[in-house]
Tab-separated table of C-alpha atoms and ligand atoms in Angstrom:
chain	number	residue	atom	x	y	z
A	242	UNK	CA	-19.030	107.174	154.967
A	243	UNK	CA	-16.958	110.680	155.688
A	244	UNK	CA	-17.529	113.062	152.539
A	245	UNK	CA	-14.668	115.098	152.922
A	246	UNK	CA	-12.262	111.736	152.821
A	247	UNK	CA	-14.104	111.500	149.372
A	248	UNK	CA	-13.654	114.752	148.084
A	249	UNK	CA	-10.188	114.699	149.008
A	250	UNK	CA	-9.362	111.563	147.442
A	251	UNK	CA	-11.026	112.700	144.573
A	252	UNK	CA	-8.512	116.035	144.421
A	253	UNK	CA	-5.735	113.827	144.792
A	254	UNK	CA	-6.871	111.853	141.741
A	255	UNK	CA	-7.849	114.453	139.594
A	256	UNK	CA	-4.341	116.404	139.124
A	257	UNK	CA	-1.956	116.099	136.551
A	258	UNK	CA	1.448	117.710	136.069
A	259	UNK	CA	3.802	118.336	133.052
A	260	UNK	CA	6.579	119.153	132.486
A	261	UNK	CA	7.305	120.368	128.999
A	262	UNK	CA	11.203	120.745	127.222
A	263	UNK	CA	12.436	121.780	124.385
A	264	UNK	CA	10.581	123.919	121.277
A	265	UNK	CA	7.049	125.299	120.449
A	266	UNK	CA	6.013	121.879	118.672
A	267	UNK	CA	6.536	119.875	122.060
A	268	UNK	CA	4.743	122.718	124.022
A	269	UNK	CA	1.643	122.436	121.215
A	270	UNK	CA	1.879	118.584	122.229
A	271	UNK	CA	1.745	119.049	125.582
A	272	UNK	CA	-1.417	121.075	125.105
A	273	UNK	CA	-3.124	118.389	123.640
A	274	UNK	CA	-2.012	116.007	126.783
A	275	UNK	CA	-3.469	118.405	128.760
A	276	UNK	CA	-6.671	118.911	126.624
A	277	UNK	CA	-7.323	115.361	126.379
A	278	UNK	CA	-6.642	114.820	130.313
A	279	UNK	CA	-9.205	117.720	131.024
A	280	UNK	CA	-11.660	115.930	128.763
A	281	UNK	CA	-11.472	112.808	130.667
A	282	UNK	CA	-12.050	114.673	134.119
A	283	UNK	CA	-8.519	115.481	134.849
A	284	UNK	CA	-7.092	119.112	136.176
A	285	UNK	CA	-3.793	120.432	135.998
A	286	UNK	CA	-1.783	121.565	138.667
A	287	UNK	CA	1.750	123.548	138.952
A	288	UNK	CA	2.773	121.524	141.876
A	289	UNK	CA	4.113	118.187	140.655
A	290	UNK	CA	3.776	116.778	144.652
A	291	UNK	CA	-0.047	117.222	144.727
A	292	UNK	CA	-0.482	115.260	141.106
A	293	UNK	CA	-1.681	111.655	140.599
A	294	UNK	CA	-0.316	111.830	136.950
A	295	UNK	CA	3.350	112.848	136.071
A	296	UNK	CA	4.168	113.349	132.282
A	297	UNK	CA	7.903	114.318	130.902
A	298	UNK	CA	7.330	115.287	127.717
A	299	UNK	CA	11.011	115.395	126.347
A	300	UNK	CA	13.215	116.305	123.608
A	301	UNK	CA	16.490	115.413	122.120
A	302	UNK	CA	18.026	118.388	120.152
A	303	UNK	CA	20.764	118.784	122.236
A	304	UNK	CA	22.469	117.124	125.180
A	305	UNK	CA	21.623	119.503	127.678
A	306	UNK	CA	18.198	118.701	127.302
A	307	UNK	CA	18.665	115.126	127.676
A	308	UNK	CA	20.372	115.311	130.976
A	309	UNK	CA	17.698	117.744	132.375
A	310	UNK	CA	15.262	114.956	131.612
A	311	UNK	CA	17.561	111.830	133.127
A	312	UNK	CA	17.791	114.500	136.108
A	313	UNK	CA	14.592	115.015	136.837
A	314	UNK	CA	13.231	111.772	135.997
A	315	UNK	CA	15.489	110.647	139.008
A	316	UNK	CA	13.962	112.652	141.557
A	317	UNK	CA	10.312	111.117	140.696
A	318	UNK	CA	11.655	107.932	142.764
A	319	UNK	CA	11.353	109.559	146.365
A	320	UNK	CA	7.553	110.536	145.179
A	321	UNK	CA	6.564	106.884	143.758
A	322	UNK	CA	7.710	105.448	146.826
A	323	UNK	CA	5.053	107.669	148.926
A	324	UNK	CA	2.819	106.938	146.347
A	325	UNK	CA	2.562	104.039	144.399
A	326	UNK	CA	-0.795	104.850	142.501
A	327	UNK	CA	1.130	107.534	141.311
A	328	UNK	CA	1.402	107.132	136.813
A	329	UNK	CA	4.486	108.461	135.405
A	330	UNK	CA	4.412	109.187	131.763
A	331	UNK	CA	7.767	109.928	129.639
A	332	UNK	CA	7.160	110.851	126.012
A	333	UNK	CA	8.437	113.298	123.350
A	334	UNK	CA	11.288	113.285	120.525
A	335	UNK	CA	13.739	111.532	123.035
A	336	UNK	CA	11.274	108.520	123.186
A	337	UNK	CA	11.846	108.164	118.962
A	338	UNK	CA	15.737	107.433	119.772
A	339	UNK	CA	17.075	104.055	118.776
A	340	UNK	CA	17.044	101.959	122.404
A	341	UNK	CA	16.298	105.315	124.700
A	342	UNK	CA	12.957	103.424	125.736
A	343	UNK	CA	14.645	100.887	126.868
A	344	UNK	CA	17.202	102.717	128.762
A	345	UNK	CA	14.520	104.847	130.466
A	346	UNK	CA	12.939	101.969	131.719
A	347	UNK	CA	16.190	99.903	133.136
A	348	UNK	CA	17.261	103.340	134.666
A	349	UNK	CA	13.960	104.162	136.156
A	350	UNK	CA	11.990	101.218	136.697
A	351	UNK	CA	8.947	102.820	137.967
A	352	UNK	CA	8.115	104.987	134.952
A	353	UNK	CA	5.005	103.269	133.966
A	354	UNK	CA	3.882	104.624	130.468
A	355	UNK	CA	6.487	105.381	127.521
A	356	UNK	CA	5.141	106.590	123.937
A	357	UNK	CA	6.663	108.233	121.193
A	358	UNK	CA	6.278	111.396	118.732
A	359	UNK	CA	3.567	109.514	116.554
A	360	UNK	CA	1.282	108.508	118.786
A	361	UNK	CA	0.416	110.689	121.698
A	362	UNK	CA	-3.119	110.726	120.593
A	363	UNK	CA	-3.396	107.563	121.904
A	364	UNK	CA	-2.369	108.741	126.029
A	365	UNK	CA	-5.411	108.708	127.013
A	366	UNK	CA	-5.952	104.558	126.310
A	367	UNK	CA	-2.339	103.890	127.695
A	368	UNK	CA	-3.115	105.404	130.654
A	369	UNK	CA	-6.112	103.234	131.035
A	370	UNK	CA	-4.502	100.363	130.256
A	371	UNK	CA	-1.967	101.029	133.307
A	372	UNK	CA	-5.077	102.142	135.722
A	373	UNK	CA	-6.876	99.098	134.869
A	374	UNK	CA	-4.563	96.286	134.451
A	375	UNK	CA	-1.662	97.580	136.247
A	376	UNK	CA	0.827	96.794	133.726
A	377	UNK	CA	3.611	99.150	131.907
A	378	UNK	CA	3.162	100.741	128.747
A	379	UNK	CA	5.591	100.756	125.990
A	380	UNK	CA	4.591	101.999	122.855
A	381	UNK	CA	7.124	103.580	120.281
A	382	UNK	CA	5.954	104.107	116.508
A	383	UNK	CA	8.560	104.453	114.014
A	384	UNK	CA	6.744	105.567	111.223
A	385	UNK	CA	4.104	108.738	111.235
A	386	UNK	CA	0.941	108.458	110.886
A	387	UNK	CA	-2.197	110.371	109.465
A	388	UNK	CA	-2.423	113.618	110.942
A	389	UNK	CA	-5.321	113.197	113.749
A	390	UNK	CA	-7.349	116.176	113.727
A	391	UNK	CA	-10.005	117.194	116.553
A	392	UNK	CA	-7.601	116.507	119.707
A	393	UNK	CA	-8.512	119.126	122.346
A	394	UNK	CA	-6.316	121.669	123.286
A	395	UNK	CA	-5.944	122.929	126.570
A	396	UNK	CA	-3.954	126.426	125.854
A	397	UNK	CA	-1.897	128.328	127.777
A	398	UNK	CA	-2.705	131.784	127.087
A	399	UNK	CA	-6.396	133.246	126.089
A	400	UNK	CA	-5.205	135.652	123.955
A	401	UNK	CA	-2.545	134.335	122.111
A	402	UNK	CA	-2.399	130.607	120.228
A	403	UNK	CA	0.042	128.730	118.427
A	404	UNK	CA	-1.507	126.466	115.491
A	405	UNK	CA	0.140	123.496	113.992
A	406	UNK	CA	-0.075	123.863	110.170
A	407	UNK	CA	2.734	120.753	109.376
A	408	UNK	CA	4.433	118.180	110.983
A	409	UNK	CA	7.980	116.715	110.610
A	410	UNK	CA	10.758	118.051	108.370
A	411	UNK	CA	12.477	116.652	105.146
A	412	UNK	CA	15.871	118.412	105.064
A	413	UNK	CA	18.323	116.421	107.464
A	414	UNK	CA	20.495	119.575	108.412
A	415	UNK	CA	23.778	117.357	109.400
A	416	UNK	CA	23.569	118.546	112.861
A	417	UNK	CA	19.830	118.079	113.485
A	418	UNK	CA	17.848	114.955	115.087
A	419	UNK	CA	14.729	116.258	114.384
A	420	UNK	CA	14.083	114.359	111.139
A	421	UNK	CA	14.857	111.246	113.000
A	422	UNK	CA	12.056	111.765	115.534
A	423	UNK	CA	9.319	113.593	114.219
A	424	UNK	CA	9.278	111.910	110.890
A	425	UNK	CA	8.961	113.315	107.022
A	426	UNK	CA	6.868	116.155	106.655
A	427	UNK	CA	2.806	116.634	106.425
A	428	UNK	CA	1.026	119.317	105.975
A	429	UNK	CA	-2.637	120.137	107.809
A	430	UNK	CA	-5.201	120.368	105.373
A	431	UNK	CA	-6.273	124.290	104.781
A	432	UNK	CA	-9.815	123.766	105.741
A	433	UNK	CA	-8.905	122.296	109.295
A	434	UNK	CA	-6.580	125.102	109.820
A	435	UNK	CA	-8.649	128.039	109.250
A	436	UNK	CA	-11.532	126.155	111.156
A	437	UNK	CA	-9.405	125.727	114.047
A	438	UNK	CA	-8.537	129.602	113.808
A	439	UNK	CA	-11.831	130.764	113.434
A	440	UNK	CA	-13.048	128.944	116.570
A	441	UNK	CA	-10.271	130.479	118.746
A	442	UNK	CA	-11.210	134.016	117.271
A	443	UNK	CA	-14.982	132.890	118.235
A	444	UNK	CA	-13.497	132.368	121.633
A	445	UNK	CA	-11.425	135.653	121.920
A	446	UNK	CA	-7.838	134.939	120.822
A	447	UNK	CA	-6.562	137.908	119.003
A	448	UNK	CA	-3.230	136.453	117.875
A	449	UNK	CA	-2.053	133.252	115.828
A	450	UNK	CA	1.309	132.080	115.330
A	451	UNK	CA	1.597	129.243	112.504
A	452	UNK	CA	3.760	126.448	113.315
A	453	UNK	CA	6.025	124.082	111.704
A	454	UNK	CA	9.648	123.105	111.210
A	455	UNK	CA	9.916	124.512	107.767
A	456	UNK	CA	6.416	126.375	107.376
A	457	UNK	CA	7.778	127.697	103.837
A	458	UNK	CA	7.372	123.944	102.179
A	459	UNK	CA	3.554	124.065	103.655
A	460	UNK	CA	0.801	122.187	100.948
A	461	UNK	CA	3.188	119.850	99.572
A	462	UNK	CA	1.291	116.393	99.077
A	463	UNK	CA	-2.338	117.526	99.837
A	464	UNK	CA	-4.516	116.867	97.293
A	465	UNK	CA	-5.664	120.689	96.811
A	466	UNK	CA	-3.106	122.705	95.231
A	467	UNK	CA	-1.928	125.811	97.907
A	468	UNK	CA	1.217	126.861	98.812
A	469	UNK	CA	2.688	129.046	102.244
A	470	UNK	CA	1.588	131.742	100.873
A	471	UNK	CA	-1.803	131.398	99.544
A	472	UNK	CA	-2.481	129.909	103.020
A	473	UNK	CA	-1.429	133.201	104.676
A	474	UNK	CA	-3.580	135.199	102.397
A	475	UNK	CA	-6.639	132.830	103.399
A	476	UNK	CA	-6.087	133.638	106.813
A	477	UNK	CA	-5.965	137.049	106.386
A	478	UNK	CA	-9.404	137.192	105.602
A	479	UNK	CA	-10.771	135.816	108.713
A	480	UNK	CA	-12.814	138.517	110.681
A	481	UNK	CA	-11.980	139.352	114.023
A	482	UNK	CA	-8.127	137.702	113.886
A	483	UNK	CA	-5.921	140.394	114.429
A	484	UNK	CA	-2.282	139.392	114.494
A	485	UNK	CA	-0.736	136.368	112.635
A	486	UNK	CA	3.258	135.034	113.114
A	487	UNK	CA	4.607	132.228	111.312
A	488	UNK	CA	8.015	130.203	112.765
A	489	UNK	CA	10.118	128.430	111.260
A	490	UNK	CA	11.130	129.484	107.821
A	491	UNK	CA	14.031	127.909	105.995
A	492	UNK	CA	16.091	130.225	103.944
A	493	UNK	CA	16.375	128.102	101.120
A	494	UNK	CA	12.529	127.779	101.001
A	495	UNK	CA	11.148	131.475	101.738
A	496	UNK	CA	9.889	132.545	98.487
A	497	UNK	CA	8.935	136.093	97.360
A	498	UNK	CA	5.701	135.156	97.483
A	499	UNK	CA	5.597	135.151	101.388
A	500	UNK	CA	7.418	138.077	101.977
A	501	UNK	CA	4.902	139.885	99.508
A	502	UNK	CA	2.030	138.373	101.543
A	503	UNK	CA	3.413	139.792	104.701
A	504	UNK	CA	3.728	143.220	103.111
A	505	UNK	CA	0.095	143.347	101.626
A	506	UNK	CA	-1.910	141.488	104.292
A	507	UNK	CA	-2.810	143.858	107.411
A	508	UNK	CA	-2.667	140.836	109.806
A	509	UNK	CA	0.678	139.495	109.266
A	510	UNK	CA	3.079	140.947	111.171
A	511	UNK	CA	6.265	142.495	110.199
A	512	UNK	CA	8.328	139.785	111.574
A	513	UNK	CA	10.657	137.197	110.100
A	514	UNK	CA	12.539	133.846	112.043
A	515	UNK	CA	15.161	132.679	109.748
A	516	UNK	CA	17.678	130.335	111.210
A	517	UNK	CA	21.330	131.150	109.345
A	518	UNK	CA	23.328	128.680	111.889
A	519	UNK	CA	26.363	129.980	110.670
A	520	UNK	CA	27.517	132.870	108.295
A	521	UNK	CA	30.782	130.642	106.123
A	522	UNK	CA	29.544	128.948	103.149
A	523	UNK	CA	32.018	126.324	103.574
A	524	UNK	CA	30.219	125.385	107.098
A	525	UNK	CA	26.720	126.081	105.397
A	526	UNK	CA	27.632	123.423	102.840
A	527	UNK	CA	28.640	120.568	105.609
A	528	UNK	CA	25.372	122.019	108.089
A	529	UNK	CA	23.320	120.300	104.218
A	530	UNK	CA	21.609	123.971	104.584
A	531	UNK	CA	21.477	124.380	100.721
A	532	UNK	CA	22.556	128.363	100.679
A	533	UNK	CA	25.341	130.292	100.782
A	534	UNK	CA	26.291	133.509	102.893
A	535	UNK	CA	25.928	135.345	99.754
A	536	UNK	CA	22.004	134.387	99.276
A	537	UNK	CA	21.080	134.428	102.622
A	538	UNK	CA	22.088	138.072	102.655
A	539	UNK	CA	20.859	139.217	99.067
A	540	UNK	CA	17.428	137.550	101.064
A	541	UNK	CA	17.553	139.622	103.978
A	542	UNK	CA	18.187	142.285	101.909
A	543	UNK	CA	15.404	141.825	99.506
A	544	UNK	CA	12.588	141.316	102.757
A	545	UNK	CA	14.183	144.487	103.873
A	546	UNK	CA	13.293	146.414	101.087
A	547	UNK	CA	9.703	144.789	100.912
A	548	UNK	CA	9.031	145.183	104.362
A	549	UNK	CA	10.314	148.229	106.557
A	550	UNK	CA	10.875	148.144	110.308
A	551	UNK	CA	10.692	144.385	109.853
A	552	UNK	CA	11.852	142.548	112.788
A	553	UNK	CA	14.413	139.744	112.336
A	554	UNK	CA	15.122	136.835	114.321
A	555	UNK	CA	17.584	133.697	114.049
A	556	UNK	CA	19.252	130.405	114.980
A	557	UNK	CA	22.774	130.350	115.015
A	558	UNK	CA	25.182	127.235	115.990
A	559	UNK	CA	28.570	127.671	116.915
A	560	UNK	CA	31.120	124.826	117.147
A	561	UNK	CA	30.178	122.712	114.028
A	562	UNK	CA	32.649	120.500	113.176
A	563	UNK	CA	35.793	122.150	111.076
A	564	UNK	CA	34.614	125.564	112.119
A	565	UNK	CA	37.839	127.532	111.811
A	566	UNK	CA	38.382	131.076	113.366
A	567	UNK	CA	37.687	132.614	110.159
A	568	UNK	CA	34.541	130.764	109.931
A	569	UNK	CA	33.470	132.276	113.299
A	570	UNK	CA	34.569	135.397	112.310
A	571	UNK	CA	32.081	135.021	109.068
A	572	UNK	CA	29.282	134.598	111.657
A	573	UNK	CA	30.100	137.500	113.643
A	574	UNK	CA	30.304	140.039	110.264
A	575	UNK	CA	26.700	138.378	109.142
A	576	UNK	CA	25.356	138.832	112.333
A	577	UNK	CA	26.719	142.587	112.259
A	578	UNK	CA	25.411	142.894	108.700
A	579	UNK	CA	21.749	141.697	109.253
A	580	UNK	CA	21.416	143.961	112.658
A	581	UNK	CA	19.062	141.198	114.289
A	582	UNK	CA	16.624	142.324	116.708
A	583	UNK	CA	16.980	139.142	118.421
A	584	UNK	CA	18.970	135.605	118.596
A	585	UNK	CA	18.618	132.046	119.323
A	586	UNK	CA	22.488	130.788	120.169
A	587	UNK	CA	23.707	127.429	120.369
A	588	UNK	CA	26.734	125.673	121.076
A	589	UNK	CA	26.912	122.571	118.987
A	590	UNK	CA	26.215	119.328	120.250
A	591	UNK	CA	26.525	116.196	118.913
A	592	UNK	CA	23.446	113.785	118.646
A	593	UNK	CA	23.899	110.014	117.620
A	594	UNK	CA	22.871	108.470	114.048
A	595	UNK	CA	23.250	112.555	112.372
A	596	UNK	CA	26.094	113.089	109.902
A	597	UNK	CA	27.620	115.696	111.981
A	598	UNK	CA	28.250	113.487	114.539
A	599	UNK	CA	30.427	111.171	112.225
A	600	UNK	CA	32.756	114.177	111.006
A	601	UNK	CA	36.122	114.466	112.236
A	602	UNK	CA	37.061	117.717	113.093
A	603	UNK	CA	35.150	117.994	116.130
A	604	UNK	CA	35.698	121.488	117.955
A	605	UNK	CA	37.210	121.933	121.361
A	606	UNK	CA	34.814	122.499	124.496
A	607	UNK	CA	36.833	125.291	125.486
A	608	UNK	CA	36.721	126.821	121.725
A	609	UNK	CA	33.203	126.223	121.336
A	610	UNK	CA	31.906	128.196	124.818
A	611	UNK	CA	34.864	131.116	124.146
A	612	UNK	CA	33.291	131.975	120.764
A	613	UNK	CA	29.740	131.480	121.814
A	614	UNK	CA	30.264	134.150	124.662
A	615	UNK	CA	31.827	136.235	121.840
A	616	UNK	CA	29.000	135.903	119.865
A	617	UNK	CA	26.766	136.483	122.560
A	618	UNK	CA	28.195	139.992	123.444
A	619	UNK	CA	28.196	140.991	119.472
A	620	UNK	CA	24.500	139.958	119.385
A	621	UNK	CA	23.227	141.863	122.852
A	622	UNK	CA	25.215	145.087	121.465
A	623	UNK	CA	23.003	145.196	118.138
A	624	UNK	CA	20.245	143.976	119.965
A	625	UNK	CA	20.355	147.175	122.586
A	626	UNK	CA	21.603	149.308	119.819
A	627	UNK	CA	18.287	148.432	117.644
A	628	UNK	CA	15.922	148.893	120.886
A	629	UNK	CA	17.339	152.611	121.360
A	630	UNK	CA	15.962	153.607	118.096
A	631	UNK	CA	12.251	152.632	119.157
A	632	UNK	CA	13.206	155.803	121.838
A	633	UNK	CA	10.597	158.639	121.199
A	634	UNK	CA	8.530	156.393	118.590
A	635	UNK	CA	4.842	155.225	119.043
A	636	UNK	CA	4.165	151.540	118.510
A	637	UNK	CA	0.886	149.583	118.142
A	638	UNK	CA	1.080	146.672	120.883
A	639	UNK	CA	-1.425	144.024	121.648
A	640	UNK	CA	-1.758	144.174	125.733
A	641	UNK	CA	-1.281	140.851	127.075
A	642	UNK	CA	-1.584	141.704	130.602
A	643	UNK	CA	0.347	142.637	133.759
A	644	UNK	CA	3.891	142.991	133.402
A	645	UNK	CA	6.082	140.224	135.297
A	646	UNK	CA	8.137	142.476	137.111
A	647	UNK	CA	5.768	145.452	138.196
A	648	UNK	CA	2.059	144.965	138.760
A	649	UNK	CA	1.724	148.829	138.234
A	650	UNK	CA	2.613	147.858	134.087
A	651	UNK	CA	1.066	146.053	131.105
A	652	UNK	CA	3.002	144.107	128.546
A	653	UNK	CA	2.547	143.025	125.120
A	654	UNK	CA	4.737	142.933	121.905
A	655	UNK	CA	4.953	145.033	119.241
A	656	UNK	CA	4.236	143.879	115.585
A	657	UNK	CA	7.639	143.368	115.365
A	658	UNK	CA	8.021	140.822	118.081
A	659	UNK	CA	9.623	143.621	120.389
A	660	UNK	CA	8.436	143.008	124.002
A	661	UNK	CA	6.977	146.462	125.690
A	662	UNK	CA	6.156	147.306	129.109
A	663	UNK	CA	4.218	150.299	129.847
A	664	UNK	CA	1.844	152.223	131.525
A	665	UNK	CA	-1.590	152.434	130.380
A	666	UNK	CA	-5.386	151.517	130.824
A	667	UNK	CA	-6.221	148.001	132.766
A	668	UNK	CA	-9.208	147.942	130.770
A	669	UNK	CA	-7.279	147.171	127.457
A	670	UNK	CA	-6.000	143.955	127.888
A	671	UNK	CA	-6.548	142.075	124.759
A	672	UNK	CA	-6.603	145.091	122.672
A	673	UNK	CA	-4.279	147.126	120.571
A	674	UNK	CA	-3.198	150.000	121.777
A	675	UNK	CA	-0.856	152.878	120.823
A	676	UNK	CA	2.668	152.746	123.429
A	677	UNK	CA	5.101	155.926	122.742
A	678	UNK	CA	8.877	154.376	123.354
A	679	UNK	CA	10.300	156.561	126.667
A	680	UNK	CA	12.912	153.861	127.452
A	681	UNK	CA	15.000	151.337	125.613
A	682	UNK	CA	16.477	148.468	128.137
A	683	UNK	CA	18.889	145.591	126.779
A	684	UNK	CA	16.082	142.990	125.972
A	685	UNK	CA	12.771	145.052	126.216
A	686	UNK	CA	11.381	148.383	125.658
A	687	UNK	CA	9.464	150.874	128.047
A	688	UNK	CA	7.045	153.439	127.167
A	689	UNK	CA	3.354	154.687	128.100
A	690	UNK	CA	-0.025	154.186	126.332
A	691	UNK	CA	-0.947	157.460	124.280
B	276	LIG	N1	23.225	121.423	118.290
B	276	LIG	C1	22.963	122.523	118.613
B	276	LIG	N2	22.173	123.169	118.210
B	276	LIG	C2	21.392	122.425	117.178
B	276	LIG	N3	20.178	122.934	116.726
B	276	LIG	C3	19.362	121.749	116.322
B	276	LIG	N4	20.178	120.697	116.425
B	276	LIG	C4	21.451	121.346	117.151
B	276	LIG	C5	22.477	120.656	117.523
B	276	LIG	N5	22.870	119.121	117.387
B	276	LIG	C6	19.426	124.210	116.598
B	276	LIG	C7	19.302	125.170	115.719
B	276	LIG	C8	17.762	125.099	115.437
B	276	LIG	C9	17.418	124.843	116.892
B	276	LIG	C10	15.742	124.871	116.676
B	276	LIG	O1	18.419	124.140	117.278
B	276	LIG	O2	19.870	126.190	115.509
B	276	LIG	O3	17.702	125.853	113.957
B	277	LIG	FE1	16.330	120.326	111.950
B	277	LIG	FE2	16.999	121.241	109.695
B	277	LIG	FE3	14.889	120.617	110.057
B	277	LIG	FE4	15.269	122.502	110.968
B	277	LIG	S1	15.321	122.495	108.835
B	277	LIG	S2	14.284	120.756	111.679
B	277	LIG	S3	17.314	122.216	111.792
B	277	LIG	S4	16.684	119.189	110.201
């Protein structure tokens, strides 16, 4: 027998490619899919054409994310024709939408496996069925399952890790599809979270970001009485861990206890991601956000008082139904008042089955785009000005590796979350160092290790 042939064949059989759309939750799900595949002998590739399994982990939060998936699935037809043994799987939030799985199978009949957000832990089983029986598998579970612990996770970084502390969302903001596709809030047990972080630390991880759609309601429904602030304080005790961040906080649920935990706990970074969505109380009410502009600003004031040098980031939507020029100006003025360090800005996208999609006063596309551009200009100006304030200052940076754009420099982030590219000792990768900022760019800082 020709040995080369066997080796080559094995190599092709064993590679998988994952394309992830959307948020950090999906990234984490993909790390789990990847972890499960590695456990059964597959290896990851970044070259689609080399893979024997291609997975699309989809997002449906905005229409353009969906359109990208349709476009990319269409392109797989040629690959499948060339290699009929190729297994194509589509999963994630988009699949949880009514009728979507059938639409995909009808439009792209060469897709082999379809599953949703609640049963992704079963992927190896589905794969086996396709391989053994040559069948197409479509399994969407409508109701959220119990939390499945112990799934291997193949993380992208060996320094920073995301750890999910809760799944789902109960908030039903009127524009948002997440509660429909990710189910109700479920918290992981604190001992499972702590154990995962301790294991990460023993493997050399230095920074953890705790994840959840609404981390501030952590603990509800658990047997043990625990809330997010007490979880943070327990995590802060873990020896060897350097930094802890978390996202996302809902302004209506962010308590003073959590703010004080950030102030008091040395490992908790001074960074708060606090999505405002709009600066107009009228729009906030229509969005079902349960806070007013004034309450949000009050919260920001309290955070700034308790945590000096806090880094503030946010999410903002422009063009929500009924948004007038006056409402939009309130968003601009709020952005100027808070002075965010960065902001994720979105054009409102109509999502089927959400209440906002039924609202009559939808905003014209041209108006949405014009407002979006004005908002981005305003934010960029603020971010650049805030970055300038760092010039001459010394900041603590966790050295993550070589800078993407310049191999002679290192890169990392400050405790408040700012990206820093700097000259320094390459032996310090993975360590905390002090960096003097010499120049501020629009979206990052430049400096030298001191
Ligand atoms: N249109 C535009 N942006 C949206 N987001 C959620 N749903 C929509 C939508 N229909 C944004 C919100 C949220 C972020 C993750 O995505 O700002 O905080
Ligand atoms: Fe969507 Fe609102 Fe839940 Fe965030 S809090 S996931 S915006 S419903």
